Amino acid sequence: MNTTNSQHRQAITDALQGTHFDLLVVGGGITGAGIALDAATRGMRVALVERRDFASGTSSKSTKLIHGGLRYLKNFEFLLVREVGRERAVVHRLAPHLVVPEKMLLPILENGSLGRWSTSVGLWVYDVLAGVRGADRRKMLSRAATLAQEPLLDRPDLLGAGLYAEYRTDDARLTIEVLKTAIRHGAVCLNHCPVETFLYEQGRVAGATCRNAIDNTTFHVRARQVVNAAGPWVDELREKDHSRTGKHLFLSKGVHVVIAHERLPLRHSVYFDVPDGRMMFAIPRHRCTYLGTTDTPYDGHPDEVAAKPEDVAYILDAANNMFTTAGLTAADVESTWAGLRPLIFEEGKGPGEMSRKDEIFQSPSGLLSIAGGKLTGYRLMAKKVVDVVARRLGIDTPSKTHELPLTPKPFEDVGQVAAFEAKLRQKVERAGLPGWQAAALTESYGADAERVIEEALAAGGGQEGLVKAELHHAVKHELAATTLDFYERRSGRLFFEIQSIEPTLEMVLAEMGRMLHWDRSRTTSERQAVHEALRRARCQ
Ligand code: FAD
């Protein structure tokens, strides 16, 4: 049985029902995925269930940076900066095609919040804490040198900039790759499978009742330990366990907008001042540039979070204020996304001031809940949680995820990635696709990109051929079970190539329907879900 193939859902459900697991993980965001991988590679029998799709919560809605959190230096969170700063290099090494080096410019303006001297010292401390070496160490640039790097920063009050090293990724793809690696090590993982209630034996949590949301059947998963890694829904699950006492979550909403690269043709990522004292990212990515984020308290239901016109206006104002010739308007926005930071509430602090630290809550029933944290620190968080689980189970195998590549055919370094990409480019061009697709496909699928583009060529090339090939890969190798699983999280098209959706939708519906045996009403509801997602992403 191929347990990454959505056509084998029934067999996966059977395996979930028929095994007594050591660990059940609830939630298939980056935190749950990391925990499943860490536990499976220590020899535990692991199950993971995800209510909607893997990475459908916060883990597809972040700024998509693997970063040390320069901002946290302002709050004097040195340990956090040190920990996640060093972790960047580890995650890059595990998947150099997916976690790619990204130089970041920090402009210094006359009367801006950053002085030349404080920026220089701040970035130096950042590099030292994160253990950055050699050519990657921060450089302080003059005005002329800054403009040579990034002409769009040409404004009279520009004094210069700091140039420092970070990494860019795709959060949903990273989550999927971590999960696929966990599955290769024996974990049994299923999406569209919410936990409805917990099961107890003598007052101890001993599994969960789950619902297969695709065929609406209910079944039990039994496990010796249960971890709640439900991100913004952590408290909802703690309530099901009657243990939502003491500390609780505070949800802060963050929005990003996507525009065509030619409307803001940045050569570099820029981390810039916003007039209200906050900071924001502008990040070029293949055919787009994306901008964000906002940071506002959120008290609605986590399922309903969406970008509002006022969020978009705030981001565009901030960008127009920094890039004075940009003249961006709402009509330039191709797509948006909105996510929730699951922060641990701290009395008297605003969303921007609350720590991004993670914390484990242990309930009287034995349920472990993990809250807070960052995408960047997923592996360390996972190790911390699984250390507790291992202690409880009497297992003393240490974590080995620091040396475990996230693909079966890993690249050694960025040089190998670049060589692969150059070769792929020829096939991409032969398929009649733009050259940037070579980098985009390499980042998304690693060495599998070659198989995807060959299938696209065999299917006649062009956009339709590529979408069909990516779709087959997503269903057969990445557990895509709905049209949006494919368009939003496997291929990222909803955010970064939204205009490719309408022309390919009927083909995708027909192809998925054929592979997954959909009836007419299922196809209709899938079509509606895509139209609704398009409206939401376009903020209409
Ligand atoms: P989620 O990804 O939300 O996963 C929880 C999962 O649990 C969800 O998929 C949900 O569907 C599932 N679930 C809920 N209830 C149930 C149930 N009953 N049964 C089964 N499953 C259930 N971090 C960085 O390192 N770099 C960044 O650039 C960055 N930028 C950010 C920008 C924004 C705007 C935001 C909001 C966050 C950002 N972060 C960043 C933080 C990072 O994205 C989060 O820390 C991380 O994604 C949280 O992952 P998670 O797995 O804990 O939560």
PDB file of N, CA and C and ligand atoms in Angstrom, residues 25-33 49-67 72 84 167 169 171 175 190 193-198 210 228-234 236-237 240 252-256 281 283 290 293-294 303 337-342 356 370-378 381, ligand 1:
ATOM      1  N   VAL A  25      -0.976  11.956  16.975  1.00  0.00           N
ATOM      2  CA  VAL A  25      -0.785  13.404  16.865  1.00  0.00           C
ATOM      3  C   VAL A  25      -2.040  13.996  16.247  1.00  0.00           C
ATOM      4  N   VAL A  26      -2.586  15.025  16.890  1.00  0.00           N
ATOM      5  CA  VAL A  26      -3.779  15.693  16.356  1.00  0.00           C
ATOM      6  C   VAL A  26      -3.336  17.026  15.758  1.00  0.00           C
ATOM      7  N   GLY A  27      -3.496  17.159  14.440  1.00  0.00           N
ATOM      8  CA  GLY A  27      -3.112  18.402  13.756  1.00  0.00           C
ATOM      9  C   GLY A  27      -1.973  18.163  12.790  1.00  0.00           C
ATOM     10  N   GLY A  28      -2.233  18.492  11.517  1.00  0.00           N
ATOM     11  CA  GLY A  28      -1.218  18.266  10.475  1.00  0.00           C
ATOM     12  C   GLY A  28      -0.658  19.560   9.934  1.00  0.00           C
ATOM     13  N   GLY A  29      -0.353  20.514  10.845  1.00  0.00           N
ATOM     14  CA  GLY A  29       0.453  21.677  10.474  1.00  0.00           C
ATOM     15  C   GLY A  29       1.921  21.305  10.659  1.00  0.00           C
ATOM     16  N   ILE A  30       2.787  22.296  10.602  1.00  0.00           N
ATOM     17  CA  ILE A  30       4.214  21.993  10.693  1.00  0.00           C
ATOM     18  C   ILE A  30       4.560  21.401  12.072  1.00  0.00           C
ATOM     19  N   THR A  31       3.847  21.829  13.120  1.00  0.00           N
ATOM     20  CA  THR A  31       4.167  21.328  14.463  1.00  0.00           C
ATOM     21  C   THR A  31       3.840  19.841  14.554  1.00  0.00           C
ATOM     22  N   GLY A  32       2.629  19.462  14.142  1.00  0.00           N
ATOM     23  CA  GLY A  32       2.242  18.050  14.185  1.00  0.00           C
ATOM     24  C   GLY A  32       3.110  17.209  13.269  1.00  0.00           C
ATOM     25  N   ALA A  33       3.400  17.742  12.063  1.00  0.00           N
ATOM     26  CA  ALA A  33       4.224  16.995  11.108  1.00  0.00           C
ATOM     27  C   ALA A  33       5.607  16.727  11.709  1.00  0.00           C
ATOM     28  N   VAL A  49      -3.660  12.653  12.534  1.00  0.00           N
ATOM     29  CA  VAL A  49      -4.890  12.989  11.823  1.00  0.00           C
ATOM     30  C   VAL A  49      -5.038  14.505  11.737  1.00  0.00           C
ATOM     31  N   GLU A  50      -5.517  14.951  10.601  1.00  0.00           N
ATOM     32  CA  GLU A  50      -5.682  16.383  10.335  1.00  0.00           C
ATOM     33  C   GLU A  50      -7.119  16.645   9.922  1.00  0.00           C
ATOM     34  N   ARG A  51      -7.709  17.635  10.573  1.00  0.00           N
ATOM     35  CA  ARG A  51      -9.139  17.938  10.384  1.00  0.00           C
ATOM     36  C   ARG A  51      -9.486  18.312   8.941  1.00  0.00           C
ATOM     37  N   ARG A  52      -8.717  19.213   8.356  1.00  0.00           N
ATOM     38  CA  ARG A  52      -8.969  19.583   6.956  1.00  0.00           C
ATOM     39  C   ARG A  52      -7.805  19.032   6.137  1.00  0.00           C
ATOM     40  N   ASP A  53      -7.041  19.917   5.498  1.00  0.00           N
ATOM     41  CA  ASP A  53      -5.877  19.389   4.775  1.00  0.00           C
ATOM     42  C   ASP A  53      -4.611  19.668   5.589  1.00  0.00           C
ATOM     43  N   PHE A  54      -3.565  18.882   5.347  1.00  0.00           N
ATOM     44  CA  PHE A  54      -2.280  19.170   5.942  1.00  0.00           C
ATOM     45  C   PHE A  54      -1.919  20.616   5.608  1.00  0.00           C
ATOM     46  N   ALA A  55      -1.402  21.338   6.584  1.00  0.00           N
ATOM     47  CA  ALA A  55      -0.960  22.735   6.395  1.00  0.00           C
ATOM     48  C   ALA A  55      -2.091  23.695   6.052  1.00  0.00           C
ATOM     49  N   SER A  56      -3.351  23.287   6.267  1.00  0.00           N
ATOM     50  CA  SER A  56      -4.439  24.198   5.904  1.00  0.00           C
ATOM     51  C   SER A  56      -4.648  25.291   6.954  1.00  0.00           C
ATOM     52  N   GLY A  57      -4.045  25.151   8.128  1.00  0.00           N
ATOM     53  CA  GLY A  57      -4.155  26.203   9.160  1.00  0.00           C
ATOM     54  C   GLY A  57      -3.062  27.244   8.944  1.00  0.00           C
ATOM     55  N   THR A  58      -2.400  27.623  10.024  1.00  0.00           N
ATOM     56  CA  THR A  58      -1.377  28.679   9.940  1.00  0.00           C
ATOM     57  C   THR A  58      -0.210  28.270   9.045  1.00  0.00           C
ATOM     58  N   SER A  59       0.043  26.979   8.927  1.00  0.00           N
ATOM     59  CA  SER A  59       1.256  26.534   8.237  1.00  0.00           C
ATOM     60  C   SER A  59       1.228  26.690   6.718  1.00  0.00           C
ATOM     61  N   SER A  60       0.181  27.333   6.170  1.00  0.00           N
ATOM     62  CA  SER A  60       0.290  27.752   4.765  1.00  0.00           C
ATOM     63  C   SER A  60       0.082  29.260   4.659  1.00  0.00           C
ATOM     64  N   LYS A  61       0.056  29.953   5.813  1.00  0.00           N
ATOM     65  CA  LYS A  61      -0.334  31.365   5.789  1.00  0.00           C
ATOM     66  C   LYS A  61       0.747  32.258   6.401  1.00  0.00           C
ATOM     67  N   SER A  62       1.959  31.756   6.530  1.00  0.00           N
ATOM     68  CA  SER A  62       3.002  32.538   7.187  1.00  0.00           C
ATOM     69  C   SER A  62       3.713  33.435   6.172  1.00  0.00           C
ATOM     70  N   THR A  63       4.749  34.126   6.605  1.00  0.00           N
ATOM     71  CA  THR A  63       5.560  34.937   5.682  1.00  0.00           C
ATOM     72  C   THR A  63       6.505  34.032   4.884  1.00  0.00           C
ATOM     73  N   LYS A  64       6.559  32.782   5.225  1.00  0.00           N
ATOM     74  CA  LYS A  64       7.311  31.764   4.481  1.00  0.00           C
ATOM     75  C   LYS A  64       8.811  32.030   4.561  1.00  0.00           C
ATOM     76  N   LEU A  65       9.243  32.502   5.732  1.00  0.00           N
ATOM     77  CA  LEU A  65      10.676  32.697   5.954  1.00  0.00           C
ATOM     78  C   LEU A  65      11.139  31.733   7.024  1.00  0.00           C
ATOM     79  N   ILE A  66      12.325  31.200   6.803  1.00  0.00           N
ATOM     80  CA  ILE A  66      12.987  30.457   7.869  1.00  0.00           C
ATOM     81  C   ILE A  66      13.979  31.467   8.417  1.00  0.00           C
ATOM     82  N   HIS A  67      13.551  32.143   9.486  1.00  0.00           N
ATOM     83  CA  HIS A  67      14.341  33.287   9.939  1.00  0.00           C
ATOM     84  C   HIS A  67      14.551  33.277  11.441  1.00  0.00           C
ATOM     85  N   TYR A  72      12.772  40.042  17.252  1.00  0.00           N
ATOM     86  CA  TYR A  72      12.754  39.604  18.653  1.00  0.00           C
ATOM     87  C   TYR A  72      13.944  40.166  19.426  1.00  0.00           C
ATOM     88  N   VAL A  84      16.504  29.826  17.252  1.00  0.00           N
ATOM     89  CA  VAL A  84      15.930  29.706  15.903  1.00  0.00           C
ATOM     90  C   VAL A  84      16.925  30.178  14.844  1.00  0.00           C
ATOM     91  N   TYR A 167      16.496  32.851   5.088  1.00  0.00           N
ATOM     92  CA  TYR A 167      16.094  31.789   4.154  1.00  0.00           C
ATOM     93  C   TYR A 167      14.618  31.962   3.832  1.00  0.00           C
ATOM     94  N   THR A 169      11.158  29.943   2.169  1.00  0.00           N
ATOM     95  CA  THR A 169      10.654  28.591   1.914  1.00  0.00           C
ATOM     96  C   THR A 169       9.207  28.674   1.428  1.00  0.00           C
ATOM     97  N   ASP A 171       5.892  27.290   3.226  1.00  0.00           N
ATOM     98  CA  ASP A 171       5.497  26.639   4.476  1.00  0.00           C
ATOM     99  C   ASP A 171       4.664  25.370   4.249  1.00  0.00           C
ATOM    100  N   THR A 175       5.748  21.543   5.173  1.00  0.00           N
ATOM    101  CA  THR A 175       4.918  20.662   6.016  1.00  0.00           C
ATOM    102  C   THR A 175       4.679  19.323   5.305  1.00  0.00           C
ATOM    103  N   LEU A 190      -3.426  10.927   7.965  1.00  0.00           N
ATOM    104  CA  LEU A 190      -4.621  11.127   7.137  1.00  0.00           C
ATOM    105  C   LEU A 190      -5.139  12.555   7.291  1.00  0.00           C
ATOM    106  N   CYS A 193      -9.772  14.485   8.374  1.00  0.00           N
ATOM    107  CA  CYS A 193     -10.102  13.488   9.392  1.00  0.00           C
ATOM    108  C   CYS A 193     -10.044  14.137  10.786  1.00  0.00           C
ATOM    109  N   PRO A 194     -11.113  14.880  11.144  1.00  0.00           N
ATOM    110  CA  PRO A 194     -11.083  15.575  12.433  1.00  0.00           C
ATOM    111  C   PRO A 194     -11.207  14.638  13.631  1.00  0.00           C
ATOM    112  N   VAL A 195     -10.550  15.006  14.719  1.00  0.00           N
ATOM    113  CA  VAL A 195     -10.804  14.359  16.011  1.00  0.00           C
ATOM    114  C   VAL A 195     -12.077  14.976  16.555  1.00  0.00           C
ATOM    115  N   GLU A 196     -13.055  14.140  16.875  1.00  0.00           N
ATOM    116  CA  GLU A 196     -14.313  14.668  17.406  1.00  0.00           C
ATOM    117  C   GLU A 196     -14.330  14.637  18.923  1.00  0.00           C
ATOM    118  N   THR A 197     -13.883  13.511  19.495  1.00  0.00           N
ATOM    119  CA  THR A 197     -13.782  13.434  20.964  1.00  0.00           C
ATOM    120  C   THR A 197     -12.553  12.601  21.294  1.00  0.00           C
ATOM    121  N   PHE A 198     -12.114  12.736  22.532  1.00  0.00           N
ATOM    122  CA  PHE A 198     -11.009  11.875  22.980  1.00  0.00           C
ATOM    123  C   PHE A 198     -11.571  10.614  23.631  1.00  0.00           C
ATOM    124  N   CYS A 210     -12.436   9.657  15.478  1.00  0.00           N
ATOM    125  CA  CYS A 210     -12.133  10.490  14.311  1.00  0.00           C
ATOM    126  C   CYS A 210     -13.226  10.291  13.274  1.00  0.00           C
ATOM    127  N   ASN A 228      -1.725  17.096  21.238  1.00  0.00           N
ATOM    128  CA  ASN A 228      -2.592  18.088  20.598  1.00  0.00           C
ATOM    129  C   ASN A 228      -1.680  19.157  19.981  1.00  0.00           C
ATOM    130  N   ALA A 229      -1.578  19.124  18.640  1.00  0.00           N
ATOM    131  CA  ALA A 229      -0.738  20.100  17.929  1.00  0.00           C
ATOM    132  C   ALA A 229      -1.638  20.869  16.978  1.00  0.00           C
ATOM    133  N   ALA A 230      -2.747  21.400  17.523  1.00  0.00           N
ATOM    134  CA  ALA A 230      -3.801  21.960  16.674  1.00  0.00           C
ATOM    135  C   ALA A 230      -3.659  23.454  16.451  1.00  0.00           C
ATOM    136  N   GLY A 231      -2.501  24.031  16.717  1.00  0.00           N
ATOM    137  CA  GLY A 231      -2.254  25.442  16.401  1.00  0.00           C
ATOM    138  C   GLY A 231      -3.331  26.332  17.005  1.00  0.00           C
ATOM    139  N   PRO A 232      -3.990  27.171  16.179  1.00  0.00           N
ATOM    140  CA  PRO A 232      -5.010  28.078  16.723  1.00  0.00           C
ATOM    141  C   PRO A 232      -6.190  27.343  17.368  1.00  0.00           C
ATOM    142  N   TRP A 233      -6.317  26.054  17.103  1.00  0.00           N
ATOM    143  CA  TRP A 233      -7.432  25.266  17.669  1.00  0.00           C
ATOM    144  C   TRP A 233      -6.994  24.487  18.921  1.00  0.00           C
ATOM    145  N   VAL A 234      -5.792  24.751  19.423  1.00  0.00           N
ATOM    146  CA  VAL A 234      -5.286  24.005  20.587  1.00  0.00           C
ATOM    147  C   VAL A 234      -6.259  24.110  21.767  1.00  0.00           C
ATOM    148  N   GLU A 236      -9.458  24.708  21.684  1.00  0.00           N
ATOM    149  CA  GLU A 236     -10.702  23.984  21.382  1.00  0.00           C
ATOM    150  C   GLU A 236     -10.533  22.511  21.786  1.00  0.00           C
ATOM    151  N   LEU A 237      -9.384  21.931  21.499  1.00  0.00           N
ATOM    152  CA  LEU A 237      -9.152  20.523  21.859  1.00  0.00           C
ATOM    153  C   LEU A 237      -8.919  20.370  23.362  1.00  0.00           C
ATOM    154  N   LYS A 240     -12.220  20.017  24.814  1.00  0.00           N
ATOM    155  CA  LYS A 240     -12.767  18.651  24.664  1.00  0.00           C
ATOM    156  C   LYS A 240     -12.201  17.743  25.755  1.00  0.00           C
ATOM    157  N   SER A 252      -3.523  36.184  16.880  1.00  0.00           N
ATOM    158  CA  SER A 252      -3.231  37.434  16.191  1.00  0.00           C
ATOM    159  C   SER A 252      -3.251  37.165  14.685  1.00  0.00           C
ATOM    160  N   LYS A 253      -3.990  38.038  13.969  1.00  0.00           N
ATOM    161  CA  LYS A 253      -4.171  37.804  12.526  1.00  0.00           C
ATOM    162  C   LYS A 253      -3.055  38.476  11.726  1.00  0.00           C
ATOM    163  N   GLY A 254      -2.569  37.779  10.736  1.00  0.00           N
ATOM    164  CA  GLY A 254      -1.551  38.338   9.840  1.00  0.00           C
ATOM    165  C   GLY A 254      -1.954  38.115   8.396  1.00  0.00           C
ATOM    166  N   VAL A 255      -1.947  39.209   7.610  1.00  0.00           N
ATOM    167  CA  VAL A 255      -2.379  39.143   6.202  1.00  0.00           C
ATOM    168  C   VAL A 255      -1.190  39.404   5.281  1.00  0.00           C
ATOM    169  N   HIS A 256      -1.187  38.746   4.138  1.00  0.00           N
ATOM    170  CA  HIS A 256      -0.201  39.020   3.076  1.00  0.00           C
ATOM    171  C   HIS A 256      -0.939  39.302   1.774  1.00  0.00           C
ATOM    172  N   PHE A 281       7.642  42.924   5.439  1.00  0.00           N
ATOM    173  CA  PHE A 281       8.496  42.301   4.418  1.00  0.00           C
ATOM    174  C   PHE A 281       7.927  42.523   3.022  1.00  0.00           C
ATOM    175  N   ILE A 283       8.803  40.516  -0.518  1.00  0.00           N
ATOM    176  CA  ILE A 283       9.613  39.358  -0.898  1.00  0.00           C
ATOM    177  C   ILE A 283       9.338  38.954  -2.349  1.00  0.00           C
ATOM    178  N   TYR A 290       5.458  39.312  -2.863  1.00  0.00           N
ATOM    179  CA  TYR A 290       4.419  39.354  -1.833  1.00  0.00           C
ATOM    180  C   TYR A 290       4.849  40.238  -0.682  1.00  0.00           C
ATOM    181  N   THR A 293       3.531  41.659   6.949  1.00  0.00           N
ATOM    182  CA  THR A 293       2.205  41.227   7.309  1.00  0.00           C
ATOM    183  C   THR A 293       1.565  42.211   8.275  1.00  0.00           C
ATOM    184  N   THR A 294       0.300  42.030   8.542  1.00  0.00           N
ATOM    185  CA  THR A 294      -0.370  42.779   9.600  1.00  0.00           C
ATOM    186  C   THR A 294      -0.228  41.977  10.900  1.00  0.00           C
ATOM    187  N   ASP A 303     -11.753  29.298  11.988  1.00  0.00           N
ATOM    188  CA  ASP A 303     -12.085  28.780  10.653  1.00  0.00           C
ATOM    189  C   ASP A 303     -12.408  29.897   9.669  1.00  0.00           C
ATOM    190  N   TRP A 337      -3.612  36.096   1.529  1.00  0.00           N
ATOM    191  CA  TRP A 337      -3.912  35.045   2.508  1.00  0.00           C
ATOM    192  C   TRP A 337      -3.874  35.643   3.903  1.00  0.00           C
ATOM    193  N   ALA A 338      -4.607  35.013   4.809  1.00  0.00           N
ATOM    194  CA  ALA A 338      -4.673  35.488   6.194  1.00  0.00           C
ATOM    195  C   ALA A 338      -4.455  34.297   7.115  1.00  0.00           C
ATOM    196  N   GLY A 339      -3.593  34.480   8.100  1.00  0.00           N
ATOM    197  CA  GLY A 339      -3.328  33.385   9.041  1.00  0.00           C
ATOM    198  C   GLY A 339      -3.400  33.880  10.474  1.00  0.00           C
ATOM    199  N   LEU A 340      -3.427  32.924  11.401  1.00  0.00           N
ATOM    200  CA  LEU A 340      -3.515  33.267  12.818  1.00  0.00           C
ATOM    201  C   LEU A 340      -2.275  32.783  13.555  1.00  0.00           C
ATOM    202  N   ARG A 341      -1.641  33.698  14.275  1.00  0.00           N
ATOM    203  CA  ARG A 341      -0.515  33.285  15.117  1.00  0.00           C
ATOM    204  C   ARG A 341      -1.096  32.736  16.416  1.00  0.00           C
ATOM    205  N   PRO A 342      -0.824  31.485  16.741  1.00  0.00           N
ATOM    206  CA  PRO A 342      -1.331  30.969  18.015  1.00  0.00           C
ATOM    207  C   PRO A 342      -0.361  31.332  19.138  1.00  0.00           C
ATOM    208  N   ARG A 356       6.978  34.781  20.823  1.00  0.00           N
ATOM    209  CA  ARG A 356       6.669  33.692  19.887  1.00  0.00           C
ATOM    210  C   ARG A 356       7.194  32.364  20.442  1.00  0.00           C
ATOM    211  N   ILE A 370       0.799  21.412  22.580  1.00  0.00           N
ATOM    212  CA  ILE A 370       1.944  22.277  22.278  1.00  0.00           C
ATOM    213  C   ILE A 370       1.412  23.532  21.596  1.00  0.00           C
ATOM    214  N   ALA A 371       1.813  24.670  22.125  1.00  0.00           N
ATOM    215  CA  ALA A 371       1.289  25.934  21.585  1.00  0.00           C
ATOM    216  C   ALA A 371       2.430  26.914  21.378  1.00  0.00           C
ATOM    217  N   GLY A 372       2.146  27.932  20.541  1.00  0.00           N
ATOM    218  CA  GLY A 372       3.144  28.978  20.262  1.00  0.00           C
ATOM    219  C   GLY A 372       4.167  28.489  19.246  1.00  0.00           C
ATOM    220  N   GLY A 373       5.313  29.147  19.219  1.00  0.00           N
ATOM    221  CA  GLY A 373       6.400  28.703  18.346  1.00  0.00           C
ATOM    222  C   GLY A 373       6.355  29.303  16.959  1.00  0.00           C
ATOM    223  N   LYS A 374       7.278  28.843  16.124  1.00  0.00           N
ATOM    224  CA  LYS A 374       7.436  29.363  14.772  1.00  0.00           C
ATOM    225  C   LYS A 374       7.695  28.214  13.809  1.00  0.00           C
ATOM    226  N   LEU A 375       7.414  28.482  12.551  1.00  0.00           N
ATOM    227  CA  LEU A 375       7.746  27.521  11.500  1.00  0.00           C
ATOM    228  C   LEU A 375       9.233  27.128  11.609  1.00  0.00           C
ATOM    229  N   THR A 376      10.081  28.133  11.733  1.00  0.00           N
ATOM    230  CA  THR A 376      11.529  27.929  11.757  1.00  0.00           C
ATOM    231  C   THR A 376      11.957  26.922  12.829  1.00  0.00           C
ATOM    232  N   GLY A 377      11.285  26.960  13.984  1.00  0.00           N
ATOM    233  CA  GLY A 377      11.725  26.129  15.101  1.00  0.00           C
ATOM    234  C   GLY A 377      10.994  24.802  15.193  1.00  0.00           C
ATOM    235  N   TYR A 378      10.308  24.379  14.089  1.00  0.00           N
ATOM    236  CA  TYR A 378       9.429  23.205  14.187  1.00  0.00           C
ATOM    237  C   TYR A 378      10.168  21.962  14.670  1.00  0.00           C
ATOM    238  N   MET A 381      10.925  22.153  18.422  1.00  0.00           N
ATOM    239  CA  MET A 381       9.683  21.980  19.189  1.00  0.00           C
ATOM    240  C   MET A 381       9.307  20.507  19.221  1.00  0.00           C
TER     241      MET A 381
HETATM  242  P1  FAD B   1      -1.356  25.000  12.179  1.00  0.00           P
HETATM  243  O1  FAD B   1      -0.518  25.112  11.001  1.00  0.00           O
HETATM  244  O2  FAD B   1      -2.477  25.907  12.337  1.00  0.00           O
HETATM  245  O3  FAD B   1      -1.742  23.495  12.355  1.00  0.00           O
HETATM  246  C1  FAD B   1      -2.719  23.057  13.269  1.00  0.00           C
HETATM  247  C2  FAD B   1      -3.593  22.061  12.532  1.00  0.00           C
HETATM  248  O4  FAD B   1      -4.455  21.405  13.458  1.00  0.00           O
HETATM  249  C3  FAD B   1      -4.490  22.729  11.489  1.00  0.00           C
HETATM  250  O5  FAD B   1      -4.145  22.254  10.199  1.00  0.00           O
HETATM  251  C4  FAD B   1      -5.899  22.321  11.909  1.00  0.00           C
HETATM  252  O6  FAD B   1      -6.769  22.078  10.824  1.00  0.00           O
HETATM  253  C5  FAD B   1      -5.630  21.067  12.742  1.00  0.00           C
HETATM  254  N1  FAD B   1      -6.719  20.763  13.671  1.00  0.00           N
HETATM  255  C6  FAD B   1      -7.430  21.629  14.427  1.00  0.00           C
HETATM  256  N2  FAD B   1      -8.387  20.965  15.111  1.00  0.00           N
HETATM  257  C7  FAD B   1      -8.286  19.652  14.773  1.00  0.00           C
HETATM  258  C8  FAD B   1      -9.035  18.486  15.119  1.00  0.00           C
HETATM  259  N3  FAD B   1     -10.080  18.527  15.954  1.00  0.00           N
HETATM  260  N4  FAD B   1      -8.657  17.299  14.567  1.00  0.00           N
HETATM  261  C9  FAD B   1      -7.597  17.217  13.703  1.00  0.00           C
HETATM  262  N5  FAD B   1      -6.885  18.321  13.341  1.00  0.00           N
HETATM  263  C10 FAD B   1      -7.225  19.519  13.870  1.00  0.00           C
HETATM  264  N6  FAD B   1       7.051  31.445  11.452  1.00  0.00           N
HETATM  265  C11 FAD B   1       8.272  31.443  10.877  1.00  0.00           C
HETATM  266  O7  FAD B   1       9.151  30.723  11.312  1.00  0.00           O
HETATM  267  N7  FAD B   1       8.555  32.221   9.800  1.00  0.00           N
HETATM  268  C12 FAD B   1       7.666  33.107   9.297  1.00  0.00           C
HETATM  269  O8  FAD B   1       7.943  33.780   8.306  1.00  0.00           O
HETATM  270  C13 FAD B   1       6.405  33.194   9.917  1.00  0.00           C
HETATM  271  N8  FAD B   1       5.500  34.089   9.488  1.00  0.00           N
HETATM  272  C14 FAD B   1       4.256  34.092  10.016  1.00  0.00           C
HETATM  273  C15 FAD B   1       3.335  35.004   9.515  1.00  0.00           C
HETATM  274  C16 FAD B   1       2.021  34.959   9.952  1.00  0.00           C
HETATM  275  C17 FAD B   1       1.017  35.935   9.405  1.00  0.00           C
HETATM  276  C18 FAD B   1       1.616  33.993  10.902  1.00  0.00           C
HETATM  277  C19 FAD B   1       0.190  33.917  11.310  1.00  0.00           C
HETATM  278  C20 FAD B   1       2.546  33.120  11.441  1.00  0.00           C
HETATM  279  C21 FAD B   1       3.881  33.161  11.013  1.00  0.00           C
HETATM  280  N9  FAD B   1       4.849  32.292  11.507  1.00  0.00           N
HETATM  281  C22 FAD B   1       6.109  32.290  10.983  1.00  0.00           C
HETATM  282  C23 FAD B   1       4.508  31.322  12.553  1.00  0.00           C
HETATM  283  C24 FAD B   1       4.197  29.943  11.953  1.00  0.00           C
HETATM  284  O9  FAD B   1       3.491  30.062  10.756  1.00  0.00           O
HETATM  285  C25 FAD B   1       3.401  29.126  12.955  1.00  0.00           C
HETATM  286  O10 FAD B   1       4.091  29.097  14.166  1.00  0.00           O
HETATM  287  C26 FAD B   1       3.168  27.684  12.500  1.00  0.00           C
HETATM  288  O11 FAD B   1       2.736  27.614  11.170  1.00  0.00           O
HETATM  289  C27 FAD B   1       2.161  27.022  13.418  1.00  0.00           C
HETATM  290  O12 FAD B   1       2.000  25.708  13.001  1.00  0.00           O
HETATM  291  P2  FAD B   1       1.066  24.692  13.783  1.00  0.00           P
HETATM  292  O13 FAD B   1       1.257  23.369  13.187  1.00  0.00           O
HETATM  293  O14 FAD B   1       1.299  24.836  15.244  1.00  0.00           O
HETATM  294  O15 FAD B   1      -0.401  25.237  13.535  1.00  0.00           O
END
